[in-house]
Coordinates of C-alpha atoms in Angstrom, one line a residue:
M191 CA 25.9 -19.8 -9.0
P192 CA 25.3 -19.0 -12.6
R193 CA 23.5 -15.4 -13.1
M194 CA 20.5 -16.7 -14.8
A195 CA 19.7 -19.3 -11.5
R196 CA 20.3 -16.2 -9.0
M197 CA 17.8 -14.1 -10.6
T198 CA 15.3 -17.1 -10.6
D199 CA 16.1 -17.5 -7.2
A200 CA 15.6 -14.1 -6.3
A201 CA 12.2 -13.7 -8.6
Q202 CA 11.3 -16.9 -6.3
H203 CA 11.8 -15.3 -3.2
L204 CA 9.6 -12.2 -4.2
R205 CA 6.9 -14.0 -5.2
D206 CA 7.2 -15.8 -1.7
L207 CA 7.5 -12.8 0.1
A208 CA 4.1 -11.5 -2.0
R209 CA 2.1 -14.2 -0.7
L210 CA 3.3 -14.4 3.0
R211 CA 2.1 -10.9 3.0
R212 CA -1.2 -11.9 1.5
V213 CA -1.5 -14.4 4.2
R214 CA -0.3 -12.0 7.1
D215 CA -3.2 -9.5 5.5
R216 CA -5.9 -12.4 5.8
I217 CA -5.1 -13.0 8.9
D218 CA -5.2 -9.5 9.8
R219 CA -8.5 -9.0 8.2
E220 CA -10.2 -12.5 9.4
Y221 CA -8.6 -12.8 12.9
A222 CA -11.8 -13.8 14.2
Q223 CA -12.9 -16.5 11.7
P224 CA -11.6 -20.1 12.3
L225 CA -8.2 -19.4 10.6
D226 CA -5.9 -22.2 10.9
V227 CA -2.1 -22.4 9.3
E228 CA -3.1 -25.8 6.6
A229 CA -5.8 -23.5 5.4
L230 CA -3.5 -20.4 4.7
A231 CA -0.9 -22.5 3.1
R232 CA -3.3 -24.1 0.7
D233 CA -4.4 -20.7 0.1
A234 CA -1.2 -19.6 -0.5
G235 CA -0.1 -22.3 -2.7
M236 CA 2.4 -23.4 -0.2
S237 CA 2.7 -26.3 2.1
A238 CA 2.0 -26.0 5.9
G239 CA 5.7 -26.6 7.2
H240 CA 7.0 -24.1 4.3
L241 CA 5.0 -21.1 4.8
S242 CA 5.4 -21.8 8.5
R243 CA 9.4 -22.1 8.2
Q244 CA 9.2 -18.6 5.8
F245 CA 6.6 -16.6 7.8
K246 CA 8.8 -17.1 10.9
L247 CA 11.7 -15.8 8.8
A248 CA 9.8 -12.9 7.0
Y249 CA 7.9 -11.6 10.3
G250 CA 9.7 -13.4 13.2
E251 CA 6.8 -15.6 14.4
S252 CA 4.5 -18.1 12.9
P253 CA 1.5 -17.5 11.4
Y254 CA -0.7 -18.9 14.4
S255 CA 1.4 -16.9 17.2
Y256 CA 0.8 -14.0 14.8
L257 CA -3.0 -14.6 14.6
M258 CA -3.4 -15.1 18.5
T259 CA -1.2 -11.8 19.0
R260 CA -4.0 -10.2 16.6
R261 CA -6.9 -11.5 18.6
I262 CA -5.0 -10.6 21.9
E263 CA -5.0 -7.1 20.7
R264 CA -8.3 -7.0 19.9
A265 CA -9.3 -8.5 23.0
M266 CA -7.4 -5.7 24.9
A267 CA -9.6 -2.9 22.9
L268 CA -12.8 -4.8 23.8
L269 CA -11.7 -5.5 27.3
R270 CA -10.5 -1.6 27.9
C271 CA -14.2 -0.8 26.4
G272 CA -15.8 -2.5 29.7
D273 CA -19.1 -3.6 27.4
L274 CA -18.4 -7.6 27.4
G275 CA -17.4 -10.0 29.7
V276 CA -14.0 -12.0 29.5
T277 CA -16.1 -14.8 28.0
E278 CA -17.9 -12.8 25.6
V279 CA -14.6 -11.0 24.4
C280 CA -13.1 -14.6 24.1
F281 CA -15.2 -15.6 21.7
E282 CA -15.5 -12.2 19.7
V283 CA -12.0 -12.7 18.6
G284 CA -12.3 -16.3 17.3
C285 CA -11.2 -18.3 20.3
S286 CA -13.2 -21.3 21.1
S287 CA -11.3 -22.2 24.3
L288 CA -11.6 -19.8 27.4
G289 CA -8.6 -21.4 28.8
T290 CA -6.4 -21.2 25.7
F291 CA -7.7 -17.6 25.4
S292 CA -6.9 -16.5 29.5
T293 CA -3.4 -18.8 29.2
R294 CA -2.4 -17.1 26.0
F295 CA -3.4 -13.5 27.0
T296 CA -1.3 -13.7 30.3
E297 CA 1.7 -14.6 28.5
L298 CA 1.4 -11.9 25.9
V299 CA -0.2 -8.8 28.5
G300 CA 1.3 -10.2 31.4
V301 CA -2.1 -10.2 33.7
P302 CA -5.3 -12.5 33.1
P303 CA -7.8 -10.9 30.9
S304 CA -10.5 -9.9 34.0
V305 CA -7.5 -8.3 36.0
Y306 CA -6.6 -6.6 32.9
R307 CA -10.2 -5.6 32.3
R308 CA -10.4 -3.7 35.5
E309 CA -7.2 -2.2 35.2
A310 CA -6.9 -1.2 31.8
A311 CA -10.0 0.8 31.9
L312 CA -8.4 3.1 34.9
A313 CA -5.2 3.4 33.3
T314 CA -6.5 4.6 29.6
E315 CA -9.3 6.6 30.9
G316 CA -9.3 9.7 29.0
M317 CA -6.7 8.6 26.2
P318 CA -8.3 8.7 22.8
P319 CA -8.6 5.0 21.6
C320 CA -6.0 5.3 18.9
V321 CA -3.4 6.1 21.7
A322 CA -4.6 3.5 24.5
K323 CA -3.9 0.7 21.9
Q324 CA -0.7 1.7 21.3
V325 CA 0.5 2.3 24.7
S326 CA -1.3 -0.9 25.7
R327 CA 0.0 -3.1 22.9
P328 CA 1.4 -6.5 23.8
I329 CA 5.2 -7.1 24.1
R330 CA 6.5 -10.3 23.9
N331 CA 9.4 -11.5 25.8
R332 CA 11.8 -11.4 22.7
E333 CA 10.6 -7.9 22.2
A334 CA 11.3 -6.8 25.5
P335 CA 14.2 -4.5 25.8
A336 CA 16.9 -5.7 28.0
T337 CA 17.4 -4.1 31.3

């Protein structure tokens, strides 16, 4: 491959990484808003398929999966506080279906949100919120250490 073509490919790759970072930052900021891959891709100047493939290569999961993980992490924090019920938390973090929320929560955390709400308050009692967030962060099956 000619040197100029390699430089052009490298420059394009860096531009794509910058766009992917902006998409990830937007998901982090606007997780509670109605976000979909089509809109994220359009705003990034990419097709939805290209965004999904490149995002997964860069971050290890699809944009939708990343969004749901952020929502579940925030839901965990809200449930630990104990001020809101599961349904209220579901809508507060941007989910529109209690069933989907509960299913994804259970997949990521290992227990349903109602059980987590009861048990998490006891498990993290007395911990600063920043520590509680770190020790209770959901671990996907693919991230779990081998036993």
